Coordinates of C-alpha atoms in Angstrom, one line a residue:
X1 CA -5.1 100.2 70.9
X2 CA -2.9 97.1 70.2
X3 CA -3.4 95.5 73.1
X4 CA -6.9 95.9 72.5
X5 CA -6.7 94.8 68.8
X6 CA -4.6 91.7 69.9
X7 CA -7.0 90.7 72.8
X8 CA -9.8 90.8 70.1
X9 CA -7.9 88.9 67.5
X10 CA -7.5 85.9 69.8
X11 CA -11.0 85.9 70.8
X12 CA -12.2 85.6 67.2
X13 CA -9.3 83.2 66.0
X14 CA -9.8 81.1 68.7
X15 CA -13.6 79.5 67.5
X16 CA -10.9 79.3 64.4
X17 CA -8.4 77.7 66.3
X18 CA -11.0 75.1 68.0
X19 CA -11.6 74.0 64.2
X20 CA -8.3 73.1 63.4
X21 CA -8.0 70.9 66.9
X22 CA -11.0 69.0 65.6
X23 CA -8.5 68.1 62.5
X24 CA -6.2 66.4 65.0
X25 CA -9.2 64.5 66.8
X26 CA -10.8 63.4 63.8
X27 CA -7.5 61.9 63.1
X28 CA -7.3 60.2 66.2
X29 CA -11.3 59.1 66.1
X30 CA -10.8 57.8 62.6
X31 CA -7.9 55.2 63.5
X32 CA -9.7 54.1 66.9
X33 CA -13.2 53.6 65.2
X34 CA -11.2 50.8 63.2
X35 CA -11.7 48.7 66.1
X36 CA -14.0 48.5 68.7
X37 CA -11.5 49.8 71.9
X38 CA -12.5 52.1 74.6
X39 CA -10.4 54.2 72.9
X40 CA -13.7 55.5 71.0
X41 CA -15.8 58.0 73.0
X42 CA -19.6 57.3 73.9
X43 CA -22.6 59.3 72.6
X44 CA -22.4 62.0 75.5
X45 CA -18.2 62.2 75.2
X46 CA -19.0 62.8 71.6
X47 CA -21.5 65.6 72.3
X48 CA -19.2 67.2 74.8
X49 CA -16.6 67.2 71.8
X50 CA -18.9 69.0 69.7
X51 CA -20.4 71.6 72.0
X52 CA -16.3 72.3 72.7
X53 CA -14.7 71.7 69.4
X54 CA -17.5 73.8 67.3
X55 CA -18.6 76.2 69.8
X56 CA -16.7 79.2 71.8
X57 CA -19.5 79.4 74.3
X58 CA -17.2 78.7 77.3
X59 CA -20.5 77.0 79.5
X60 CA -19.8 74.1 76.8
X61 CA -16.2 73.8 77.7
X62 CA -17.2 73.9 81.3
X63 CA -19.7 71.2 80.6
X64 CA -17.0 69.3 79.5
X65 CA -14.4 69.9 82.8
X66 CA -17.4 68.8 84.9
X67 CA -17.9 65.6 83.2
X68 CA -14.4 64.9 83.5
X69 CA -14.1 66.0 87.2
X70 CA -16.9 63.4 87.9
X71 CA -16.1 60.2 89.5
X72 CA -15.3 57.5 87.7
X73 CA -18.6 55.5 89.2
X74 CA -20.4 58.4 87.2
X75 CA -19.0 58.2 84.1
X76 CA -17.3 56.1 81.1
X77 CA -13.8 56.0 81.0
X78 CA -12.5 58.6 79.0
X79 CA -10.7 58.0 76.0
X80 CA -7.3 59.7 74.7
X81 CA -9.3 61.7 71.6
X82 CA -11.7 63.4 74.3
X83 CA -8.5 64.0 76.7
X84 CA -6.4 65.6 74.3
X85 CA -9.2 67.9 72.4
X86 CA -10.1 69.1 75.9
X87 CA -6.3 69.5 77.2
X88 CA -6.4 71.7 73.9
X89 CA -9.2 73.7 74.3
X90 CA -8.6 74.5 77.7
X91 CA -4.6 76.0 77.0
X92 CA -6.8 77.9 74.4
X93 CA -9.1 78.7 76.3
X94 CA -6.8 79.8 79.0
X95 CA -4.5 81.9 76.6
X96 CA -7.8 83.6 75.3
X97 CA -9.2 84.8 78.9
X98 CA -5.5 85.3 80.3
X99 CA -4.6 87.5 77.4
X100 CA -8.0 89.5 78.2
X101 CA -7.2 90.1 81.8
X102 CA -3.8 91.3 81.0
X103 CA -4.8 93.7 78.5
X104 CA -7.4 95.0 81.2
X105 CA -4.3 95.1 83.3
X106 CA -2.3 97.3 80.3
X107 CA -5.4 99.2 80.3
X108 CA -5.5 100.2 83.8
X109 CA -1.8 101.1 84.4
X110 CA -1.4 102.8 80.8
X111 CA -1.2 106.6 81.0
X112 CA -1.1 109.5 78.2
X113 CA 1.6 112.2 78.1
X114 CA 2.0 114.9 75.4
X115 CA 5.1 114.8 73.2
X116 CA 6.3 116.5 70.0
X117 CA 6.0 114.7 65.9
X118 CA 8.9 116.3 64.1
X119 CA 8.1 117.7 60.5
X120 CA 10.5 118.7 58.2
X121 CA 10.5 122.6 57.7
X122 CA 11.0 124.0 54.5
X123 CA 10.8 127.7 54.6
X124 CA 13.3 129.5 54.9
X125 CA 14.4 129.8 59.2
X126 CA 17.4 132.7 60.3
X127 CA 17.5 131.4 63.6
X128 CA 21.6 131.6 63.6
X129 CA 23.8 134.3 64.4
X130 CA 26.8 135.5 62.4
X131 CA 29.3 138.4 62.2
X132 CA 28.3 141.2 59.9
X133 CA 31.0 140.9 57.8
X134 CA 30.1 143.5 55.7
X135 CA 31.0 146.3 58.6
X136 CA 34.6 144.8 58.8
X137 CA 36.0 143.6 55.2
X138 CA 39.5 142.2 54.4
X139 CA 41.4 140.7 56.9
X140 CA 41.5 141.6 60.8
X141 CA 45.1 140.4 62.2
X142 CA 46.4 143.8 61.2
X143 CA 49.0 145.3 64.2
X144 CA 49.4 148.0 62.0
X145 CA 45.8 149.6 62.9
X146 CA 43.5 149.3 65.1
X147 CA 40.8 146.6 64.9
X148 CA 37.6 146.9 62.9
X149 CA 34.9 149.3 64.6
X150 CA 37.6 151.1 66.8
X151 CA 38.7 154.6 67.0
X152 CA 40.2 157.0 69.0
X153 CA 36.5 158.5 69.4
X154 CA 34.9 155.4 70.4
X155 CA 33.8 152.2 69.4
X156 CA 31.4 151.6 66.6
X157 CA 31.5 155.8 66.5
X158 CA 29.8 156.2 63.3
X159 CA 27.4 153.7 63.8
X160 CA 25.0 154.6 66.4
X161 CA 22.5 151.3 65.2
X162 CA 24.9 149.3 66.5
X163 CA 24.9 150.7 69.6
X164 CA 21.9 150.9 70.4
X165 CA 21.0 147.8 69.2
X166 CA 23.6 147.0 72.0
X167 CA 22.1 148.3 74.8
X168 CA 18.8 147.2 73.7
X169 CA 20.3 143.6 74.0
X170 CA 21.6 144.0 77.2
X171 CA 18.6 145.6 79.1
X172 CA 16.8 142.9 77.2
X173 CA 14.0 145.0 75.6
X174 CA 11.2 142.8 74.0
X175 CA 12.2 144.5 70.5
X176 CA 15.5 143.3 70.1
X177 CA 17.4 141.5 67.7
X178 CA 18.9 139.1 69.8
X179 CA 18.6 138.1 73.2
X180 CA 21.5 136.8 75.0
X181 CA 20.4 133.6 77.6
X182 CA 23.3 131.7 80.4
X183 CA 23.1 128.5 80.2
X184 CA 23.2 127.4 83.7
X185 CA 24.3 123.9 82.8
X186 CA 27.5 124.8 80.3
X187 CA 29.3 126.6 83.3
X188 CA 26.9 129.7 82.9
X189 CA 28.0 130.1 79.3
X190 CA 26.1 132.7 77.6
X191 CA 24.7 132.5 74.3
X192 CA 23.0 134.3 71.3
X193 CA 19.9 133.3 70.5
X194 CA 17.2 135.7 68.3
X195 CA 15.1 137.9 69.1
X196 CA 11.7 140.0 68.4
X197 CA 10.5 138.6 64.8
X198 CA 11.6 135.3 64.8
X199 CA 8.7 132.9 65.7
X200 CA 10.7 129.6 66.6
X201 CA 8.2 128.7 69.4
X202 CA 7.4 125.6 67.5
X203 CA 10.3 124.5 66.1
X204 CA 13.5 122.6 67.0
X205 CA 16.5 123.4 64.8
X206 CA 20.4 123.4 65.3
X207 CA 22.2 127.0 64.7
X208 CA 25.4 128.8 64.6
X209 CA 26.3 131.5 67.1
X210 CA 28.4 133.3 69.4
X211 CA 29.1 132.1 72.9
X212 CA 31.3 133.5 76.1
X213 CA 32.5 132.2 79.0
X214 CA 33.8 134.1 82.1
X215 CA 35.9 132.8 85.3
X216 CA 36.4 135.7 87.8
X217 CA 38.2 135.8 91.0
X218 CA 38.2 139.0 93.8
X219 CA 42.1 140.0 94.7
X220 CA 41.0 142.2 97.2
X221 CA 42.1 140.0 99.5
X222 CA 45.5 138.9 97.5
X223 CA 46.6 142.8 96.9
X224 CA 49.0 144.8 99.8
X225 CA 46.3 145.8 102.8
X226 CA 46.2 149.6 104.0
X227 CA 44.8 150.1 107.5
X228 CA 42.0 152.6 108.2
X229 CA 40.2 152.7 111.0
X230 CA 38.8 149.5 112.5
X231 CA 39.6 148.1 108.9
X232 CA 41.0 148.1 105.7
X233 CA 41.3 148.4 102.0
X234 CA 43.6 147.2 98.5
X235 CA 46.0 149.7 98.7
X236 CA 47.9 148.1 95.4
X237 CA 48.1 144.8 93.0
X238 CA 52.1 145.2 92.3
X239 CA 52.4 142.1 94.4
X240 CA 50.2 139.7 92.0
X241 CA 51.3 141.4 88.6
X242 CA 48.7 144.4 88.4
X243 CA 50.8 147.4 89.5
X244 CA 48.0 149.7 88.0
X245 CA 45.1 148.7 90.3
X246 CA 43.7 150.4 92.1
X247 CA 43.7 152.8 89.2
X248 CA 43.1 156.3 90.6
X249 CA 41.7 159.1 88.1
X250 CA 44.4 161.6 87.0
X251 CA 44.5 164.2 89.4
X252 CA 43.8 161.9 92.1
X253 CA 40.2 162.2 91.2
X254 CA 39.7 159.1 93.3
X255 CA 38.7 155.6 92.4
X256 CA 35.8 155.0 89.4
X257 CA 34.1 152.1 87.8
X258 CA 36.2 150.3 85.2
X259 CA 37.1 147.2 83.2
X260 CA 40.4 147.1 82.3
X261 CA 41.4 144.9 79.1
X262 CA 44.8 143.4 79.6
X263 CA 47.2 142.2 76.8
X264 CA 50.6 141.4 76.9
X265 CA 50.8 143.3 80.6
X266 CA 49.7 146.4 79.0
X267 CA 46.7 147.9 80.0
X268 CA 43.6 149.9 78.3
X269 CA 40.4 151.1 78.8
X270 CA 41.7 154.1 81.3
X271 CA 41.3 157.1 78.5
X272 CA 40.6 156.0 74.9
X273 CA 39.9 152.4 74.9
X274 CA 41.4 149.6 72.9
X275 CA 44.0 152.5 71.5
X276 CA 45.4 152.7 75.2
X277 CA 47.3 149.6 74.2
X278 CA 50.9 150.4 72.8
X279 CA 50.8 150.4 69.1
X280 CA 50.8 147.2 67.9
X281 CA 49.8 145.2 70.5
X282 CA 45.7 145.9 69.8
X283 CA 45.3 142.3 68.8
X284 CA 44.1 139.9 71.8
X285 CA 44.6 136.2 72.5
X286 CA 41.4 134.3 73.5
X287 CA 40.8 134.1 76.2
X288 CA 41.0 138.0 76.9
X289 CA 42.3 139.1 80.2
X290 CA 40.4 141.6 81.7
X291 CA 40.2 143.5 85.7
X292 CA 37.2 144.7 87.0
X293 CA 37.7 147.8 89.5
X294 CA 33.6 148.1 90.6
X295 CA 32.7 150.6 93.3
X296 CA 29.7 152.5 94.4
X297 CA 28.1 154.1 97.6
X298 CA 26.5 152.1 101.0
X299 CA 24.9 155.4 101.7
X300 CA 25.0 154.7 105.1
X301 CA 27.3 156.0 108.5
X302 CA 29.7 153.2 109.7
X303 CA 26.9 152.4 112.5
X304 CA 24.9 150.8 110.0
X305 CA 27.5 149.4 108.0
X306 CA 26.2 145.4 106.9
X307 CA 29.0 143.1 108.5
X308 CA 30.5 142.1 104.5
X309 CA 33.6 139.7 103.9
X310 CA 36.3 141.9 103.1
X311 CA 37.9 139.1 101.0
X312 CA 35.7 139.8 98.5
X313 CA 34.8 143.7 98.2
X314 CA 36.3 147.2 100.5
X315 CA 34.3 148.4 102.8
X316 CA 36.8 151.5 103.8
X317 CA 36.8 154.0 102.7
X318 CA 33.6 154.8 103.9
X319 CA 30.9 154.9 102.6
X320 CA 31.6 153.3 99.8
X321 CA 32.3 149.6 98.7
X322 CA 34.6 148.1 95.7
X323 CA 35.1 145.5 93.9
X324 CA 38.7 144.0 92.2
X325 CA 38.6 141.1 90.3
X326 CA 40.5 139.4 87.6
X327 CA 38.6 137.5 84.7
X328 CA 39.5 135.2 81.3
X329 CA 37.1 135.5 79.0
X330 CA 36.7 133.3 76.3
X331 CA 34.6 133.8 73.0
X332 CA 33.2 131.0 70.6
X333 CA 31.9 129.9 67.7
X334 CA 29.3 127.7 68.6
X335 CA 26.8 125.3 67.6
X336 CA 23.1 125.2 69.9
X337 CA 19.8 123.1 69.4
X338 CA 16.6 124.2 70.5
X339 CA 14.0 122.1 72.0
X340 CA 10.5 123.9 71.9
X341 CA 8.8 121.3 74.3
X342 CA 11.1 122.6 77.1
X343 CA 12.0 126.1 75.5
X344 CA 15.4 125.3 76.4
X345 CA 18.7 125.6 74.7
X346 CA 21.5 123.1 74.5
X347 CA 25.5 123.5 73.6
X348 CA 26.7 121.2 71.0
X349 CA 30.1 122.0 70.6
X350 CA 32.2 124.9 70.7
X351 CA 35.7 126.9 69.5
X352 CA 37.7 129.8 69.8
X353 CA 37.5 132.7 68.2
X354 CA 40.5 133.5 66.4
X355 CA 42.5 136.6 67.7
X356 CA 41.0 138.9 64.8
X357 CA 37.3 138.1 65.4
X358 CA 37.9 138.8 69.3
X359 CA 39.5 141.6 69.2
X360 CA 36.7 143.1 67.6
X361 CA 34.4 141.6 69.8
X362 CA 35.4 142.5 73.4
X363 CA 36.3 146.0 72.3
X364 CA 32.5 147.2 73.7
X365 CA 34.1 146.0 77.3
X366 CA 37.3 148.0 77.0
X367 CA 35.2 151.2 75.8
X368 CA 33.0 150.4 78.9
X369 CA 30.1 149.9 77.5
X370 CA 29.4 147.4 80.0
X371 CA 30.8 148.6 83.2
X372 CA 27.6 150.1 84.8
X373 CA 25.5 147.5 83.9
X374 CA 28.0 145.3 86.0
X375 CA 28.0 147.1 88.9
X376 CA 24.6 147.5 89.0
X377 CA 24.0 143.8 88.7
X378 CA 26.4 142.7 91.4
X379 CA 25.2 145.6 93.8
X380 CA 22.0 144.0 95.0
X381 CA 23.9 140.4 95.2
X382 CA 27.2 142.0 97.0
X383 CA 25.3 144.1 99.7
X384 CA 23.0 140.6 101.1
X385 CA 25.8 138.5 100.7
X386 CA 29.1 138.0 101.9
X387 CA 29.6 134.9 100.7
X388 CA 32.5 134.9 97.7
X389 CA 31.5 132.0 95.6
X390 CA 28.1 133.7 94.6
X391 CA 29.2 136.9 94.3
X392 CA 31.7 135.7 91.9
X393 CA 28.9 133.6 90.3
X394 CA 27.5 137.0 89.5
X395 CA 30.1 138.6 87.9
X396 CA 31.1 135.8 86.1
X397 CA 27.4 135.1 84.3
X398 CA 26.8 139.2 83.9
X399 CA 30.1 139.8 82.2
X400 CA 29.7 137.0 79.8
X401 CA 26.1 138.1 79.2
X402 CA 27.6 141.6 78.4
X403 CA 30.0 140.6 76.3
X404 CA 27.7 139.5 74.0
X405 CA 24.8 141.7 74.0
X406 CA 27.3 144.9 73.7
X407 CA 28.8 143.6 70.3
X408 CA 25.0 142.2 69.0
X409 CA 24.8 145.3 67.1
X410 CA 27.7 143.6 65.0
X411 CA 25.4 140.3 64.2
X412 CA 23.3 139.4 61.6
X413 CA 20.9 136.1 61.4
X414 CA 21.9 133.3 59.7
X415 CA 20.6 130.5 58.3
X416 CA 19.6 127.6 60.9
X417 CA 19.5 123.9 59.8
X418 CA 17.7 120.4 60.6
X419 CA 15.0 122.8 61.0
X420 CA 11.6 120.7 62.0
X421 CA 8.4 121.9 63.1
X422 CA 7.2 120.5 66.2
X423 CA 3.6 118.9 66.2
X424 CA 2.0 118.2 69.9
X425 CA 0.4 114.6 69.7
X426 CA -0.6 112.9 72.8
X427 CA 1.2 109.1 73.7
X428 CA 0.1 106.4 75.6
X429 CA 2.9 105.0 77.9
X430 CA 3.0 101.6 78.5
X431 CA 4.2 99.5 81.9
X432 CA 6.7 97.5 80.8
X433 CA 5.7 94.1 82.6
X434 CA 2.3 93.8 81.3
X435 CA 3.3 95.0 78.0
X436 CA 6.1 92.6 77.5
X437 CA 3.4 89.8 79.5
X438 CA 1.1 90.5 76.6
X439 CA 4.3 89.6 73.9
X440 CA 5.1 86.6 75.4
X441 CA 1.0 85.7 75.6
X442 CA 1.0 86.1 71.4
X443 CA 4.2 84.6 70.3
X444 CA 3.2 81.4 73.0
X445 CA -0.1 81.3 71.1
X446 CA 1.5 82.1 67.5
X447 CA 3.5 78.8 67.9
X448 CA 0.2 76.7 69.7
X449 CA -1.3 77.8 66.3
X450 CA 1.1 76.9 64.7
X451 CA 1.8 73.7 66.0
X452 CA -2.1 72.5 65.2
X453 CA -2.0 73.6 61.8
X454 CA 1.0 71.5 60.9
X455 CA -0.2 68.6 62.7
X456 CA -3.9 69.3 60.9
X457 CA -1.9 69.5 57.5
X458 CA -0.2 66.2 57.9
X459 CA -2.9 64.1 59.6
X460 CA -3.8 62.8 56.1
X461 CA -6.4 59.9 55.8
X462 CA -8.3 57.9 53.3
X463 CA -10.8 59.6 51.1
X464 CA -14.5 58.1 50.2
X465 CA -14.9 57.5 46.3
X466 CA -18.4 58.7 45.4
X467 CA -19.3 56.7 42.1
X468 CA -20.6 59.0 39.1
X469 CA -24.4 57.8 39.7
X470 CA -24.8 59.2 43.3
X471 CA -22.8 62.6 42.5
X472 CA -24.6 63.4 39.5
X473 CA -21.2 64.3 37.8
X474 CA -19.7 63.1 34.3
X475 CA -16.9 60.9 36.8
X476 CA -16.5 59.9 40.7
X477 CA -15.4 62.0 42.7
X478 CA -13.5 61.9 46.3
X479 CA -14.4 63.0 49.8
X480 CA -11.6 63.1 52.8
X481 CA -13.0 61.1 55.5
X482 CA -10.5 63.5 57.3
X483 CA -13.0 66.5 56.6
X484 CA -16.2 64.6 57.6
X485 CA -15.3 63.5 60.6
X486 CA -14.3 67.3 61.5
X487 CA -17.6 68.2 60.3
X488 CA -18.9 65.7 62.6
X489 CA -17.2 67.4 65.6
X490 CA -17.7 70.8 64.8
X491 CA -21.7 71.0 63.5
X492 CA -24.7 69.1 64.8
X493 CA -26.1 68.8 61.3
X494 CA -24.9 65.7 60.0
X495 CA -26.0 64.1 63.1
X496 CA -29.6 65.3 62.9
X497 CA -29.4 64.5 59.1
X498 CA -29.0 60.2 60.3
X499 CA -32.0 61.0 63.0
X500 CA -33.7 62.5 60.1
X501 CA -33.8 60.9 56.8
X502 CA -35.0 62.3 53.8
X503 CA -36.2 58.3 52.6
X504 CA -35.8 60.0 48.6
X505 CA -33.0 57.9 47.7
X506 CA -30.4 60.9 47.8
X507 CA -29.4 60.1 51.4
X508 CA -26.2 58.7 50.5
X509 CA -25.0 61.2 48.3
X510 CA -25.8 63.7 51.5
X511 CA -24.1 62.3 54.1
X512 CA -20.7 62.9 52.0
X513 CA -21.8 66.3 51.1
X514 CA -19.1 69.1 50.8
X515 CA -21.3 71.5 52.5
X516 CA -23.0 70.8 56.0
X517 CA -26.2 72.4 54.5
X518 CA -26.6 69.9 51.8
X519 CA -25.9 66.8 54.3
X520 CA -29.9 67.1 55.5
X521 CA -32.8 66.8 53.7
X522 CA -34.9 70.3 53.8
X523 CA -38.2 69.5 52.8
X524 CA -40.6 72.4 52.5
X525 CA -44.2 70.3 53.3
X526 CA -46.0 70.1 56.5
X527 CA -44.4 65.8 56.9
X528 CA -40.8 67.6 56.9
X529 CA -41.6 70.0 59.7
X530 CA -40.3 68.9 63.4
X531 CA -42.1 69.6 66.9
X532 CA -40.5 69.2 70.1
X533 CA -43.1 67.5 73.6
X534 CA -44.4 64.4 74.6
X535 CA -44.9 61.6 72.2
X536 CA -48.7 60.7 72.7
X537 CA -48.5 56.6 74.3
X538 CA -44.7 57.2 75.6
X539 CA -43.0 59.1 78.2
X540 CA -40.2 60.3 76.1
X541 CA -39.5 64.1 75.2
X542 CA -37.8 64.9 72.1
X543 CA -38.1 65.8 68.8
X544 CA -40.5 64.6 66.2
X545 CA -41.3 64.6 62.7
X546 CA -45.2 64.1 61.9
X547 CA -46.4 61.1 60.0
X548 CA -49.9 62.2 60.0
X549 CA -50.9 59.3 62.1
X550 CA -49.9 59.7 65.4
X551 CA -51.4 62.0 67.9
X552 CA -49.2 64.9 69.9
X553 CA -49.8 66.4 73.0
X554 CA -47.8 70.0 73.0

């Protein structure tokens, strides 16, 4: 649309524009007609100057180029007012057809695209998460109980919403509270975002939340080896600090699925939970320390067994396979945007937890809340790949997903801000080189403008006194010779008012006249009336005005 409104403004201001250049050849005309120079143009120059000086028809301007390009046997020499006019009209010209082509060329490589208007959103918007802490008053650094939500019984033991709400989260059931998203880009950092009844489809705000962060690596491979058969399996962890791992169920029950919080080398999460920790030493540092011991069944003879990388997981004893890994998890209060266009979530900045808040919040993991849904996840990935890095991957994004979605029970929505509703408008995307072609073109012809204006306001010249008896006023009055002569090379009436004559003694007072429409006599009877043919008795075709005498022959 700009383009399109520029390229029409030139081609209206420049008939305008031709005006003013008539200012600057009057000028010119006026100081050459004081003598009698070639520098004055002949009867056809000066029509040429008038069909290009007060017409934007461009077959005028061309008449005017192919008079010039004629040779010089053909034509008068041609002075400097008729040269510089048409020098003139042609860069205007040229700036009014060049700046035409290029906005056809704008045109042509411009393209839409949709895109989002912000508006400000004033209703209220809970699209943050914070700690309910209405469940766990007071402070929660205390090493002389346990931490908020744990008991010997359980975690969360007399609140069974919590729990569920919990699992709902984590099998990520459409009518949760929250959801819990990785964010593949953060280092598979997973967030909490809400969930069933909060509509923020259209809206991009920033929000507080929880985040978690997990780094695994499998010791299988780092822990003493025992032989059995063709090959082998962790026989113990003493070696790297874990002397507990494998942990084997009381009564040599054999090995199970666990996740085994780790604080100060003391271990939990074997009986009880966070109260397997030695008194006083229930309170965590952040990152937590945690071992995951993962096993479940190939369900298959050693004939069929997959060829796996022992690094990461046992194969012996058959049939099953396990998993030992150690993992630092961190919690933290974050800050996230969300971008509606893309439905995507980005991580602003993030901290800690402080050792109160988190050891609340990975209690669920110590209860194992989340150790099934962990083997489950990595059972699929483990069992088609051997390779460590992915596996890994997978342990690291579930446990961090789980970590959260266990303890969303816990969370309440808060209060988002810079909360804006996203409007879809369509844009129109412009190449840069035609675009910034199309500048240049305007500012170029701002200055051309400008440059005849000023030299139209200072071209200054001597005015014609008309005496009180021809103007019909109470005293004389003045007329710029500056303006008649531009009236001369911009309209064809005064010139048809001297071929013309009214012969009623006001001819004088016409020719000076302010208003071309008042410089010719415009008798109404049949006299005033012109024909155009063959003069009866001559061989000349023109114009007339009848007499009454003569004959004409149409």
């Amino acid at each position: 649309m700009f383009s399109a409104l520029a390229s029409h403004l030139i081609s209206v201001t420049s008939a305008f524009l031709m005006t003013v250049v008539a200012y600057r050849a009057a000028a010119q005309w006026l100081t050459s007609s004081e003598t009698t120079t070639l520098a004055n143009p002949t009867p056809l120059q000066y029509g040429l100057l008038c069909r290009t000086l007060g017409s934007s028809n461009i077959m005028g301007f061309l008449k005017s180029i192919q008079y010039v390009l004629r040779g010089t046997k053909r034509r008068a020499s041609i002075p400097p007012v008729f040269k510089e006019a048409l020098g003139i009209a042609s860069v205007i010209y040229i700036f009014t057809h060049t700046v035409g082509g290029v906005d056809i060329w704008l045109h042509a490589t411009t393209y839409s695209t949709a895109a989002m208007r912000p508006e400000l959103f004033t209703e209220s918007a809970s699209f943050g998460v914070d700690f309910d802490s209405t469940l766990c008053p007071g402070s929660h650094t205390s090493k002389s109980k346990l931490p908020c939500l744990c008991s010997h019984d359980g975690w969360a033991f007399n609140y069974t919403d919590i729990i569920r709400t919990g699992y709902s989260t984590s099998f990520n059931e459409s009518d949760s509270a929250f959801r819990v998203i990785t964010l593949a880009d953060e280092k598979d950092t997973a967030i909490v975002v809400p969930g069933s009844g909060m509509d923020y489809s259209e809206k991009t705000f920033v929000a507080n939340t929880f985040a978690a962060r997990a780094e695994c690596k499998s010791i299988n491979g780092l822990c003493k080896r025992v032989k059995e058969g063709a090959g082998t399996y962790t026989g113990n962890c003493s070696n790297i600090g874990y002397p507990t791992i494998p942990y084997i169920l009381p009564e040599d029950m054999g090995i199970a699925n666990f996740l085994f919080g780790f604080v100060n080398g003391s271990m939990a999460g074997q009986a009880e939970g966070i109260p397997d920790f030695p008194k006083g030493k229930w309170i965590t540092q952040n990152p937590v320390s945690l071992v995951a011991q993962l096993r479940w069944s190939l369900h298959l003879n050693a004939d069929l067994i997959i060829n796996q990388g022992e690094t990461t997981v046992d194969l012996f004893p058959m049939p099953w396979v396990t998993l030992y890994a150690t993992c630092d998890l961190a919690y933290y209060n974050a800050t996230v945007q969300y971008h509606p266009s893309t439905d995507s979530w980005t991580l602003l900045n993030s901290t800690l937890t402080d050792p109160g808040l988190t050891s609340i919040l990975w209690a669920p993991l110590i209860y194992q809340h989340a150790t099934e849904q962990l083997t489950g996840a990595l059972i699929g990935i483990a069992m088609k790949n051997n390779a460590k890095g992915q596996i890994m991957a997978a342990l690291n994004q579930n446990l961090g997903r789980n970590a959260l979605s266990q303890v969303s029970g816990a969370l309440q929505p808060a209060p988002a801000r810079e909360v804006y509703l996203m409007r879809p408008v369509v844009l129109g995307l412009y190449p840069a080189t035609p675009l910034l072609l199309l500048i240049g073109l305007l500012y170029l012809y701002s200055a051309l403008a400008l440059a005849m204006f000023i030299m139209a306001w200072t071209a200054n010249y001597r005015a014609i006194v008309i005496p009180r008896e021809l103007s019909g006023r109470e005293e004389d009055s003045e007329r710029s010779t500056l303006d008649l002569v531009q009236t001369y090379l911009t309209d064809p009436v005064p010139l048809l008012s001297e071929s013309f004559p009214g012969w009623d003694g006001k001819d004088p007072q016409r020719s000076v006249a302010n208003d071309p429409l008042d410089m010719i006599y415009d008798g109404g009877g049949a006299r005033e009336r012109l024909r155009i043919g063959l003069h009866v008795g001559q061989t000349r075709f023109g114009l007339w005005r009848r007499t009454g005498r003569e004959t004409f022959t149409p």
